[in-house]
mmCIF file of C-alpha atoms in Angstrom:
data_model
loop_
_atom_site.group_PDB
_atom_site.id
_atom_site.type_symbol
_atom_site.label_atom_id
_atom_site.label_comp_id
_atom_site.label_asym_id
_atom_site.label_seq_id
_atom_site.Cartn_x
_atom_site.Cartn_y
_atom_site.Cartn_z
ATOM 1 C CA MET A 265 9.505 24.561 11.408
ATOM 2 C CA SER A 266 7.962 25.841 8.456
ATOM 3 C CA ARG A 267 7.987 23.514 5.272
ATOM 4 C CA SER A 268 10.155 25.858 2.753
ATOM 5 C CA PHE A 269 12.692 24.408 5.567
ATOM 6 C CA LEU A 270 12.137 20.810 6.333
ATOM 7 C CA ARG A 271 14.789 17.903 5.599
ATOM 8 C CA HIS A 272 13.841 13.894 5.955
ATOM 9 C CA ASP A 273 16.950 13.745 8.398
ATOM 10 C CA ASP A 274 13.985 16.137 10.486
ATOM 11 C CA LEU A 275 10.991 13.219 10.816
ATOM 12 C CA PRO A 276 10.986 9.623 10.849
ATOM 13 C CA TYR A 277 9.660 7.315 8.909
ATOM 14 C CA ARG A 278 5.484 6.275 9.674
ATOM 15 C CA PRO A 279 5.145 2.423 10.693
ATOM 16 C CA CYS A 280 3.043 0.873 8.096
ATOM 17 C CA VAL A 281 1.669 -2.562 6.415
ATOM 18 C CA GLY A 282 1.408 -3.115 2.524
ATOM 19 C CA VAL A 283 -0.958 -5.475 1.094
ATOM 20 C CA MET A 284 -0.075 -6.916 -2.098
ATOM 21 C CA LEU A 285 -3.841 -9.115 -2.729
ATOM 22 C CA ILE A 286 -3.724 -11.164 -5.428
ATOM 23 C CA ASN A 287 -6.964 -13.476 -6.568
ATOM 24 C CA ALA A 288 -6.974 -16.708 -7.890
ATOM 25 C CA GLU A 289 -6.184 -15.788 -11.508
ATOM 26 C CA GLY A 290 -2.877 -14.685 -9.735
ATOM 27 C CA LEU A 291 -3.659 -10.973 -10.093
ATOM 28 C CA VAL A 292 -3.305 -7.917 -7.986
ATOM 29 C CA PHE A 293 -5.590 -5.515 -5.810
ATOM 30 C CA VAL A 294 -4.703 -1.930 -6.871
ATOM 31 C CA GLY A 295 -6.568 1.191 -5.939
ATOM 32 C CA ARG A 296 -6.992 4.763 -7.690
ATOM 33 C CA ARG A 297 -6.113 7.576 -5.010
ATOM 34 C CA ILE A 298 -8.637 9.375 -4.382
ATOM 35 C CA ASP A 299 -6.821 12.407 -2.933
ATOM 36 C CA GLN A 300 -3.958 13.582 -5.932
ATOM 37 C CA THR A 301 -3.839 15.375 -8.407
ATOM 38 C CA VAL A 302 -1.604 12.992 -10.156
ATOM 39 C CA GLU A 303 -2.906 9.795 -11.591
ATOM 40 C CA GLY A 304 -1.577 7.207 -8.945
ATOM 41 C CA TRP A 305 -3.054 3.290 -7.976
ATOM 42 C CA GLN A 306 -1.320 1.458 -4.848
ATOM 43 C CA MET A 307 -1.882 -1.055 -3.312
ATOM 44 C CA PRO A 308 -3.722 -1.196 -0.172
ATOM 45 C CA GLN A 309 -1.143 -0.168 2.922
ATOM 46 C CA GLY A 310 -1.915 2.558 6.094
ATOM 47 C CA GLY A 311 -0.521 2.398 9.174
ATOM 48 C CA ILE A 312 0.431 0.154 12.072
ATOM 49 C CA ASP A 313 -1.181 0.538 15.536
ATOM 50 C CA HIS A 314 -0.027 0.484 18.508
ATOM 51 C CA GLY A 315 0.421 -2.435 19.717
ATOM 52 C CA GLU A 316 -1.200 -4.410 16.829
ATOM 53 C CA SER A 317 0.887 -7.010 13.953
ATOM 54 C CA PRO A 318 2.148 -6.587 11.345
ATOM 55 C CA GLN A 319 -0.959 -9.306 9.952
ATOM 56 C CA GLU A 320 -3.857 -7.292 11.981
ATOM 57 C CA ALA A 321 -2.769 -4.081 10.220
ATOM 58 C CA ALA A 322 -3.575 -5.817 6.498
ATOM 59 C CA LEU A 323 -7.039 -7.132 7.601
ATOM 60 C CA ARG A 324 -7.897 -4.123 9.799
ATOM 61 C CA GLU A 325 -6.417 -1.715 6.518
ATOM 62 C CA LEU A 326 -8.462 -3.812 4.165
ATOM 63 C CA LYS A 327 -11.580 -4.067 5.748
ATOM 64 C CA GLU A 328 -10.956 -0.105 5.896
ATOM 65 C CA GLU A 329 -9.447 0.510 2.012
ATOM 66 C CA ILE A 330 -11.516 -1.961 -0.197
ATOM 67 C CA GLY A 331 -14.125 -2.943 2.247
ATOM 68 C CA THR A 332 -13.724 -6.648 3.326
ATOM 69 C CA ASP A 333 -11.412 -9.055 4.995
ATOM 70 C CA LYS A 334 -11.995 -11.499 3.298
ATOM 71 C CA ALA A 335 -7.661 -11.835 2.502
ATOM 72 C CA GLU A 336 -5.472 -15.635 3.755
ATOM 73 C CA PRO A 337 -2.493 -15.075 4.511
ATOM 74 C CA LEU A 338 0.415 -16.562 2.184
ATOM 75 C CA ARG A 339 3.937 -14.448 3.364
ATOM 76 C CA GLU A 340 5.764 -12.227 5.249
ATOM 77 C CA MET A 341 8.461 -10.409 2.968
ATOM 78 C CA GLU A 342 11.191 -10.499 5.412
ATOM 79 C CA GLY A 343 12.790 -6.371 6.631
ATOM 80 C CA TRP A 344 10.886 -3.316 5.775
ATOM 81 C CA LEU A 345 11.436 -0.996 3.260
ATOM 82 C CA ASP A 346 11.423 2.294 3.242
ATOM 83 C CA TYR A 347 10.581 5.375 1.151
ATOM 84 C CA ASP A 348 11.397 8.802 1.154
ATOM 85 C CA LEU A 349 8.460 11.787 -0.085
ATOM 86 C CA PRO A 350 9.850 13.337 -2.377
ATOM 87 C CA GLN A 351 11.003 16.847 -0.646
ATOM 88 C CA HIS A 352 7.551 19.388 -1.671
ATOM 89 C CA LEU A 353 5.125 16.850 -0.280
ATOM 90 C CA LEU A 354 7.348 16.936 3.228
ATOM 91 C CA GLY A 355 5.168 18.696 5.731
ATOM 92 C CA VAL A 356 2.084 17.914 3.385
ATOM 93 C CA ALA A 357 1.635 13.993 2.563
ATOM 94 C CA LEU A 358 1.055 12.182 5.436
ATOM 95 C CA LYS A 359 -0.240 14.691 8.040
ATOM 96 C CA GLY A 360 3.227 16.613 7.772
ATOM 97 C CA ARG A 361 4.487 14.242 10.678
ATOM 98 C CA TYR A 362 6.535 11.681 8.957
ATOM 99 C CA ARG A 363 9.199 11.595 6.295
ATOM 100 C CA GLY A 364 8.077 8.722 4.413
ATOM 101 C CA GLN A 365 7.051 5.332 5.599
ATOM 102 C CA ARG A 366 8.638 2.341 6.939
ATOM 103 C CA GLN A 367 6.730 -0.696 5.177
ATOM 104 C CA LYS A 368 6.150 -4.349 6.230
ATOM 105 C CA TRP A 369 4.852 -5.788 3.530
ATOM 106 C CA LEU A 370 2.777 -9.238 3.084
ATOM 107 C CA ALA A 371 1.178 -10.914 0.325
ATOM 108 C CA MET A 372 -2.578 -12.582 1.116
ATOM 109 C CA ARG A 373 -4.313 -14.407 -1.234
ATOM 110 C CA PHE A 374 -8.230 -13.120 -1.981
ATOM 111 C CA ALA A 375 -10.661 -15.469 -0.227
ATOM 112 C CA GLY A 376 -14.193 -13.625 -1.743
ATOM 113 C CA GLU A 377 -15.359 -12.653 -4.487
ATOM 114 C CA ASP A 378 -15.444 -9.308 -6.784
ATOM 115 C CA LYS A 379 -18.390 -8.296 -5.270
ATOM 116 C CA ASP A 380 -17.300 -8.435 -1.491
ATOM 117 C CA ILE A 381 -14.861 -5.718 -2.840
ATOM 118 C CA ASP A 382 -16.557 -2.426 -1.447
ATOM 119 C CA ILE A 383 -14.135 1.363 -1.163
ATOM 120 C CA ASN A 384 -17.516 3.000 -0.858
ATOM 121 C CA THR A 385 -16.066 3.287 2.570
ATOM 122 C CA HIS A 386 -16.553 5.351 5.413
ATOM 123 C CA GLU A 387 -13.508 6.934 4.827
ATOM 124 C CA PRO A 388 -13.144 7.081 0.962
ATOM 125 C CA GLU A 389 -9.843 5.799 0.056
ATOM 126 C CA PHE A 390 -9.834 4.729 -3.615
ATOM 127 C CA ALA A 391 -12.159 6.073 -6.397
ATOM 128 C CA GLU A 392 -11.211 3.176 -8.410
ATOM 129 C CA TRP A 393 -9.981 -0.433 -8.409
ATOM 130 C CA ARG A 394 -8.997 -3.095 -10.265
ATOM 131 C CA TRP A 395 -7.169 -6.477 -10.522
ATOM 132 C CA LEU A 396 -3.754 -6.608 -12.402
ATOM 133 C CA ALA A 397 -0.462 -8.161 -13.134
ATOM 134 C CA MET A 398 2.603 -8.023 -11.129
ATOM 135 C CA GLU A 399 4.583 -6.648 -13.829
ATOM 136 C CA ALA A 400 2.049 -3.798 -14.893
ATOM 137 C CA LEU A 401 2.153 -1.710 -11.166
ATOM 138 C CA PRO A 402 5.291 0.193 -11.649
ATOM 139 C CA ARG A 403 4.179 1.655 -14.331
ATOM 140 C CA LEU A 404 0.755 2.912 -12.379
ATOM 141 C CA ILE A 405 2.614 4.087 -8.754
ATOM 142 C CA VAL A 406 3.880 7.432 -8.528
ATOM 143 C CA PRO A 407 7.336 7.281 -8.715
ATOM 144 C CA PHE A 408 8.684 7.621 -5.421
ATOM 145 C CA LYS A 409 7.132 3.820 -4.977
ATOM 146 C CA ARG A 410 8.313 2.613 -7.883
ATOM 147 C CA ASP A 411 11.459 1.156 -6.399
ATOM 148 C CA THR A 412 9.837 -0.430 -3.820
ATOM 149 C CA TYR A 413 7.165 -1.832 -5.777
ATOM 150 C CA THR A 414 9.918 -3.256 -7.333
ATOM 151 C CA LYS A 415 10.969 -5.844 -4.534
ATOM 152 C CA VAL A 416 8.039 -6.409 -3.394
ATOM 153 C CA ILE A 417 7.073 -7.566 -6.627
ATOM 154 C CA GLU A 418 10.050 -9.531 -6.507
ATOM 155 C CA ALA A 419 9.920 -11.242 -3.156
ATOM 156 C CA PHE A 420 6.309 -12.573 -3.780
ATOM 157 C CA ARG A 421 6.874 -12.706 -7.979
ATOM 158 C CA ASP A 422 5.926 -16.543 -6.853
ATOM 159 C CA LEU A 423 3.027 -16.259 -5.408
ATOM 160 C CA ALA A 424 1.257 -15.034 -8.450
ATOM 161 C CA PHE A 425 0.168 -18.654 -9.602
ATOM 162 C CA ALA A 426 0.498 -20.747 -6.931
ATOM 163 C CA PRO A 427 -2.313 -22.884 -5.782
#
């Protein structure tokens, strides 16, 4: 089926995990995507491999994307969040196989030091990174993920400054 005729209903969602990594100051890790033409920041996320739990996938994705898995689980969000890719990305993004992502979000406390973070991984996904206040996230995220990020913030807001 050609890309111009693809519809969202023609494709499945990709099962995925997202990680809100919170440091000791209550700030959240975000990275600027290396592969986007518009500036897009996001929290670590990625596919869940067959037979992998969301927590296992979260730790693997952290290691793959930011070079460390020094993180302690805080909470898993109830349910899953879906987002659809915009029409112009159907058949292009996510290797062209998915309509968007179905995500299980986890909040984790960063248990390392900033020097443990290394985004120059085997297959880099981020050009740069920073710690940000949770409330600043939606304005930096690509528009089609904003609703998801708003729901994640609502679910984990109380963890930002929890001991």
